[in-house]
Short mmCIF file of C-alpha atoms in Angstrom, two decimals:
data_model
loop_
_atom_site.label_atom_id
_atom_site.label_comp_id
_atom_site.label_asym_id
_atom_site.label_seq_id
_atom_site.Cartn_x
_atom_site.Cartn_y
_atom_site.Cartn_z
CA MET A 1 137.88 83.79 94.60
CA VAL A 2 134.91 84.94 92.53
CA THR A 3 132.68 82.18 91.07
CA PHE A 4 130.11 82.79 88.34
CA GLN A 5 127.21 80.27 87.76
CA PHE A 6 125.63 80.26 84.34
CA VAL A 7 121.95 79.37 84.69
CA PRO A 8 120.44 78.27 81.23
CA PHE A 9 116.80 79.54 80.68
CA ASP A 10 115.58 75.86 80.14
CA SER A 11 116.63 75.09 83.84
CA ILE A 12 113.95 77.66 85.03
CA ALA A 13 111.48 77.73 82.17
CA LYS A 14 109.18 75.23 83.84
CA LEU A 15 109.23 76.76 87.37
CA ASN A 16 106.67 79.16 88.57
CA SER A 17 107.82 82.61 89.55
CA ARG A 18 108.22 81.92 93.12
CA LYS A 19 110.42 78.84 92.50
CA ARG A 20 112.53 80.75 89.96
CA VAL A 21 113.29 83.38 92.38
CA ASN A 22 114.15 81.01 95.13
CA LYS A 23 116.46 79.08 92.78
CA LEU A 24 118.30 82.13 91.78
CA LEU A 25 118.50 83.60 95.24
CA ARG A 26 119.87 80.25 96.68
CA ILE A 27 122.85 80.54 94.38
CA VAL A 28 123.54 84.03 95.20
CA LYS A 29 123.32 83.33 98.90
CA ASN A 30 126.20 80.76 98.30
CA ASN A 31 128.37 83.83 97.32
CA LYS A 32 128.03 83.16 93.51
CA ILE A 33 127.25 85.55 90.66
CA VAL A 34 124.44 84.36 88.61
CA ILE A 35 124.62 84.73 84.83
CA LEU A 36 121.12 83.90 83.76
CA GLU A 37 120.23 83.30 80.12
CA GLY A 38 117.23 85.58 79.42
CA ARG A 39 115.37 87.71 81.96
CA LEU A 40 112.85 87.73 84.64
CA THR A 41 109.64 89.40 84.29
CA PRO A 42 109.20 92.86 86.22
CA GLU A 43 106.99 91.19 88.83
CA GLU A 44 109.66 88.52 89.13
CA GLU A 45 112.23 91.13 89.74
CA ALA A 46 110.12 92.85 92.36
CA HIS A 47 109.53 89.57 93.94
CA LEU A 48 113.30 89.08 94.02
CA ILE A 49 113.75 92.25 95.82
CA GLU A 50 111.08 91.36 98.39
CA ARG A 51 112.80 87.95 99.03
CA THR A 52 116.13 89.48 99.25
CA MET A 53 114.92 92.02 101.90
CA ALA A 54 113.47 89.35 103.81
CA GLU A 55 116.68 87.30 103.88
CA ILE A 56 119.25 90.07 104.68
CA SER A 57 121.25 89.19 107.69
CA HIS A 58 124.39 90.87 108.19
CA PRO A 59 127.27 90.08 107.74
CA ARG A 60 126.62 87.08 105.80
CA PHE A 61 123.95 88.39 103.35
CA SER A 62 123.44 92.35 102.83
CA GLY A 63 121.42 92.17 99.49
CA ILE A 64 122.04 91.88 95.86
CA GLU A 65 123.17 93.73 92.84
CA LEU A 66 121.03 93.22 89.73
CA GLY A 67 121.58 94.08 86.17
CA ARG A 68 120.58 92.90 82.75
CA ILE A 69 121.62 93.16 79.15
CA GLU A 70 118.82 93.40 76.61
CA TYR A 71 118.75 91.98 73.36
CA SER A 72 118.38 94.59 70.88
CA GLN A 73 117.08 92.76 67.79
CA LYS A 74 113.36 92.95 67.19
CA TYR A 75 110.96 90.52 65.64
CA LYS A 76 108.71 91.52 62.96
CA GLY A 77 105.26 90.23 61.83
CA TRP A 78 104.17 86.68 62.60
CA ASP A 79 107.78 86.21 64.33
CA ALA A 80 106.86 89.03 66.63
CA VAL A 81 103.30 87.27 67.38
CA LYS A 82 105.04 83.93 68.01
CA HIS A 83 107.81 85.45 70.30
CA LYS A 84 105.32 87.48 72.36
CA LEU A 85 103.27 84.35 72.96
CA ALA A 86 106.28 82.20 73.70
CA SER A 87 107.56 84.98 76.22
CA MET A 88 104.05 85.22 77.93
CA LEU A 89 104.02 81.35 78.44
CA VAL A 90 107.60 80.76 79.69
CA GLY A 91 109.34 84.01 79.93
CA GLU A 92 111.76 85.96 78.04
CA ARG A 93 114.83 83.94 77.18
CA ARG A 94 116.70 86.63 75.14
CA GLY A 95 119.41 88.82 76.76
CA LEU A 96 121.29 88.11 79.97
CA THR A 97 120.52 88.93 83.77
CA VAL A 98 123.42 89.20 86.17
CA ILE A 99 122.53 88.74 90.08
CA GLY A 100 125.33 88.69 92.55
CA PRO A 101 125.68 89.20 96.34
CA ALA A 102 126.26 92.70 97.45
CA THR A 103 129.03 91.42 99.63
CA ILE A 104 131.06 90.79 96.51
CA ILE A 105 129.80 93.29 93.78
CA ASP A 106 130.00 96.84 94.48
CA LYS A 107 127.95 98.10 91.85
CA ILE A 108 126.74 97.28 88.32
CA VAL A 109 126.91 100.18 85.81
CA ASN A 110 124.18 99.28 83.16
CA ASN A 111 123.70 101.98 80.43
CA PRO A 112 123.17 101.44 76.72
CA SER A 113 126.92 101.81 75.73
CA GLN A 114 128.25 99.57 78.56
CA PHE A 115 127.76 96.94 81.25
CA GLN A 116 130.33 96.88 83.92
CA LEU A 117 130.68 94.93 87.10
CA PHE A 118 132.50 96.58 89.88
CA MET A 119 133.81 94.13 92.48
CA LYS A 120 134.70 95.06 96.08
CA MET B 1 98.94 73.15 80.92
CA SER B 2 102.32 74.21 82.45
CA VAL B 3 102.34 76.03 85.76
CA ARG B 4 103.70 79.04 83.83
CA GLY B 5 100.92 78.82 81.40
CA LYS B 6 98.31 78.62 84.45
CA GLN B 7 99.94 81.69 85.95
CA VAL B 8 99.42 83.67 82.47
CA VAL B 9 95.73 82.56 82.34
CA THR B 10 95.02 83.51 85.97
CA SER B 11 96.74 86.76 85.58
CA PHE B 12 94.62 87.46 82.27
CA ILE B 13 91.41 86.80 84.10
CA LYS B 14 92.34 88.97 87.08
CA SER B 15 93.26 91.90 84.46
CA LEU B 16 90.06 91.45 82.74
CA LEU B 17 87.94 91.41 85.89
CA HIS B 18 89.87 94.58 87.13
CA LYS B 19 89.05 96.36 83.84
CA ILE B 20 85.39 95.44 84.04
CA SER B 21 85.12 96.91 87.57
CA PHE B 22 87.46 99.83 87.08
CA GLY B 23 84.89 102.07 85.37
CA THR B 24 82.18 101.72 88.01
CA LEU B 25 84.63 101.96 90.86
CA PHE B 26 86.41 105.02 89.54
CA ALA B 27 83.18 106.78 88.92
CA LYS B 28 82.40 106.34 92.77
CA LYS B 29 85.93 107.18 93.95
CA LYS B 30 86.22 110.50 95.41
CA SER B 31 89.99 110.78 95.34
CA VAL B 32 92.61 108.86 93.80
CA LYS B 33 95.59 107.14 95.41
CA LEU B 34 98.88 108.98 94.29
CA GLY B 35 102.09 107.07 95.12
CA LEU B 36 105.56 108.57 95.32
CA TYR B 37 108.02 105.80 94.28
CA GLY B 38 111.70 105.64 93.59
CA PRO B 39 115.09 104.71 94.89
CA PRO B 40 116.22 106.04 98.42
CA ASN B 41 117.20 109.71 98.72
CA GLY B 42 115.73 110.73 95.41
CA GLY B 43 113.59 113.37 97.21
CA LYS B 44 110.04 111.65 97.62
CA SER B 45 109.59 112.90 101.03
CA THR B 46 110.79 116.33 100.21
CA LEU B 47 108.28 116.51 97.44
CA ALA B 48 105.62 114.98 99.60
CA ASN B 49 106.32 117.90 102.09
CA ARG B 50 106.25 120.43 99.39
CA ILE B 51 102.78 119.13 98.23
CA THR B 52 101.42 119.07 101.80
CA ASN B 53 103.05 122.31 102.66
CA ASP B 54 101.58 124.20 99.64
CA TRP B 55 98.02 122.73 100.01
CA LEU B 56 97.61 121.94 103.67
CA GLY B 57 100.21 124.12 105.40
CA GLU B 58 102.12 121.21 107.14
CA ASP B 59 104.86 118.56 106.53
CA MET B 60 103.89 114.82 106.19
CA SER B 61 107.31 113.13 106.39
CA SER B 62 110.82 113.67 107.77
CA VAL B 63 113.77 114.12 105.50
CA SER B 64 117.28 113.41 105.93
CA ASN B 65 120.59 113.03 104.03
CA VAL B 66 120.90 109.57 105.46
CA GLU B 67 119.17 106.89 103.01
CA HIS B 68 116.06 105.11 104.22
CA GLU B 69 114.82 107.98 106.29
CA THR B 70 111.20 106.93 105.22
CA ARG B 71 110.71 103.32 106.39
CA GLU B 72 106.98 103.11 106.47
CA ILE B 73 104.43 103.91 104.27
CA ILE B 74 102.93 107.38 105.13
CA ILE B 75 99.51 108.47 103.86
CA ARG B 76 97.98 111.91 103.78
CA GLU B 77 94.33 111.84 102.78
CA GLN B 78 92.15 114.27 100.95
CA ILE B 79 94.75 116.65 99.40
CA ILE B 80 93.00 119.09 96.96
CA ILE B 81 95.23 120.96 94.48
CA LYS B 82 93.76 123.62 92.20
CA GLY B 83 95.05 124.42 88.71
CA LYS B 84 95.18 127.73 86.98
CA LYS B 85 92.19 126.88 84.76
CA GLY B 86 90.03 126.04 87.66
CA LYS B 87 90.48 122.19 87.56
CA GLU B 88 90.91 120.51 90.83
CA LEU B 89 92.48 117.25 91.77
CA SER B 90 91.62 115.42 94.90
CA PHE B 91 93.91 112.60 96.01
CA ASN B 92 95.44 110.60 98.96
CA LEU B 93 99.26 111.05 98.85
CA VAL B 94 101.24 107.91 99.66
CA ASP B 95 104.83 108.55 100.48
CA THR B 96 106.77 105.19 100.20
CA PRO B 97 110.03 103.91 101.63
CA GLY B 98 112.92 104.00 98.81
CA ILE B 99 113.38 100.75 96.83
CA SER B 100 116.79 99.16 96.99
CA THR B 101 118.46 95.82 96.44
CA ARG B 102 120.95 96.05 99.33
CA ILE B 103 120.78 97.42 102.88
CA ASP B 104 123.92 97.34 105.17
CA TYR B 105 123.79 98.82 108.56
CA GLU B 106 127.50 99.64 108.23
CA ASP B 107 126.65 102.22 105.52
CA PHE B 108 124.58 104.06 108.30
CA MET B 109 127.38 103.95 110.71
CA LYS B 110 129.51 105.57 107.99
CA LYS B 111 127.05 108.43 108.30
CA GLY B 112 127.65 108.79 111.94
CA MET B 113 124.95 106.45 113.59
CA LYS B 114 125.72 104.11 116.59
CA ARG B 115 125.73 100.44 115.78
CA THR B 116 122.46 99.77 117.51
CA GLU B 117 120.63 102.61 115.87
CA ALA B 118 122.14 101.53 112.54
CA LYS B 119 121.10 98.03 112.90
CA LYS B 120 117.39 99.02 113.81
CA ARG B 121 117.36 101.25 110.82
CA ALA B 122 118.65 98.60 108.54
CA LYS B 123 115.94 96.14 109.86
CA GLU B 124 113.17 98.71 109.42
CA ALA B 125 114.49 99.60 105.99
CA THR B 126 114.21 95.90 104.60
CA LYS B 127 110.66 95.95 105.98
CA GLY B 128 109.74 99.24 104.24
CA VAL B 129 111.13 98.10 100.79
CA ILE B 130 108.91 95.01 101.10
CA GLU B 131 105.98 97.34 102.02
CA SER B 132 106.55 99.68 99.12
CA ILE B 133 106.43 96.88 96.72
CA LYS B 134 103.33 95.36 98.20
CA TRP B 135 101.51 98.60 98.08
CA LEU B 136 102.21 98.83 94.18
CA ASP B 137 98.99 97.16 93.48
CA ASP B 138 97.00 99.80 95.48
CA MET B 139 98.17 102.69 93.59
CA ASP B 140 95.84 104.69 91.04
CA SER B 141 98.85 106.51 89.66
CA VAL B 142 102.42 107.06 90.54
CA VAL B 143 105.05 109.72 90.42
CA VAL B 144 108.47 108.27 90.12
CA VAL B 145 111.02 110.62 91.91
CA LEU B 146 114.45 110.13 90.45
CA ASP B 147 117.56 112.05 91.48
CA SER B 148 118.72 113.99 88.26
CA THR B 149 122.30 113.92 89.56
CA LYS B 150 122.55 110.00 89.61
CA ASP B 151 122.91 107.47 86.91
CA PRO B 152 119.08 106.67 85.92
CA TYR B 153 120.00 103.31 84.40
CA SER B 154 119.79 101.42 87.67
CA GLN B 155 117.96 98.05 87.69
CA VAL B 156 115.85 99.39 90.60
CA ASN B 157 114.43 102.20 88.47
CA ILE B 158 113.98 99.94 85.56
CA THR B 159 112.23 97.40 87.84
CA ILE B 160 110.00 100.00 89.58
CA ILE B 161 108.91 101.52 86.15
CA GLY B 162 108.54 97.91 84.57
CA ASN B 163 106.14 96.96 87.43
CA LEU B 164 103.95 100.05 87.03
CA GLN B 165 103.90 99.44 83.28
CA ALA B 166 102.79 95.74 83.81
CA ARG B 167 99.99 96.88 86.17
CA LYS B 168 98.90 99.55 83.75
CA ILE B 169 99.31 102.28 86.29
CA PRO B 170 99.87 105.76 84.81
CA VAL B 171 103.50 107.13 85.46
CA LEU B 172 104.85 110.44 85.63
CA ILE B 173 108.61 110.63 86.02
CA VAL B 174 110.02 113.49 88.08
CA ALA B 175 113.64 114.41 87.71
CA ASN B 176 114.32 115.99 91.09
CA LYS B 177 117.21 118.17 92.27
CA ILE B 178 117.50 120.16 89.05
CA ASP B 179 118.96 123.12 91.08
CA LEU B 180 122.24 121.11 91.51
CA LYS B 181 125.02 121.67 88.92
CA ARG B 182 125.35 117.87 88.31
CA SER B 183 121.83 117.53 87.33
CA ASN B 184 121.24 115.89 84.06
CA MET B 185 117.63 115.65 83.08
CA GLU B 186 118.22 114.63 79.48
CA LEU B 187 119.96 111.38 80.72
CA ILE B 188 116.64 110.41 82.47
CA LYS B 189 114.76 111.31 79.31
CA ALA B 190 116.94 109.06 77.20
CA ALA B 191 116.78 106.30 79.69
CA PHE B 192 112.92 106.39 79.82
CA PRO B 193 111.96 107.75 76.34
CA GLN B 194 108.46 106.36 76.41
CA TYR B 195 107.62 108.60 79.57
CA GLU B 196 107.18 112.17 80.08
CA VAL B 197 109.92 113.48 82.40
CA PHE B 198 109.37 116.61 84.47
CA GLY B 199 112.29 118.53 86.12
CA ILE B 200 111.79 120.07 89.45
CA SER B 201 113.48 121.09 92.72
CA ALA B 202 111.31 119.89 95.39
CA LYS B 203 113.67 121.48 98.03
CA TYR B 204 113.40 124.92 96.43
CA GLY B 205 110.12 124.87 94.69
CA THR B 206 111.40 125.16 91.19
CA ASN B 207 108.84 124.46 88.56
CA ILE B 208 106.45 123.22 91.20
CA GLU B 209 103.53 125.20 89.99
CA GLU B 210 104.06 123.62 86.55
CA PHE B 211 104.27 120.10 88.26
CA TYR B 212 100.91 120.80 89.96
CA GLU B 213 99.30 121.42 86.55
CA LYS B 214 101.02 118.33 84.99
CA LEU B 215 99.61 116.43 87.92
CA ILE B 216 96.18 117.56 87.56
CA GLU B 217 96.46 116.83 83.65
CA PHE B 218 98.00 113.45 84.19
CA SER B 219 95.51 112.25 86.84
CA THR B 220 92.20 113.33 85.66
#
């Protein structure tokens, strides 16, 4: 049985990058697919990959599959400034990020026209 | 101030200090560090060998059809390439292990490796990915090498390019393997419209002279 765990952005907003990554990776290592509201920064994604590599231990954990659905609407004027400031301080809460164990997810196809999860 | 707020302020100060010191450091720098980054089997080491063969007359990395052949950072110092208009570029070339989010030794066994060898390769490959990411901070400019026969919209590609962008490191995207029928450079251009995409075949040397001209233009 595949289990999805929704992670609201508020539950990671006050965490630093290391704690965010650790929290998400802990869920994935419990064989659950994380559906995160919002997205990680590129640096956090790189840190997630580093942590993943450090924790690979076959056959229990062979890595992750990662994908994100972008939010296409753009802010303008003052709203854009407010949004930029907010995303710098707490992170980007728009869009969705999917992180799952590679033992469950075969691949994620993520192009502008579709987002597909292929299970093993 | 929140922990996140402190991180942003610290990052801003570091970035400011980096910018202040960059001009004086760069003026003294004899050669830039040029990194080859990308997912496994995109052709980074083949391109590295093409460059060192053309300008030094020797290989720098071993290549293979099995993923994660390069599992350690390999550096070749003081490569000088000369352009048609007399311009020169001196750089240290850094060939990096391919970045991926999953490594399973059984995948190597499917390519004919024995279990012990496959496990060793997987272990080394995980360390290689970590090394590649750590080295991002040391690069002056980066060539991202993508296999033009594969879907460019992978999160690994997006993460690599996003990190280079966040660190303000100049990026040139190379669409490799354009000699193959399945090659689709337009898809890479569509995926990364803000970057220049340059098509080559590192294996056969297609467009390689133009690539060197582009490299000189991009790094100087």
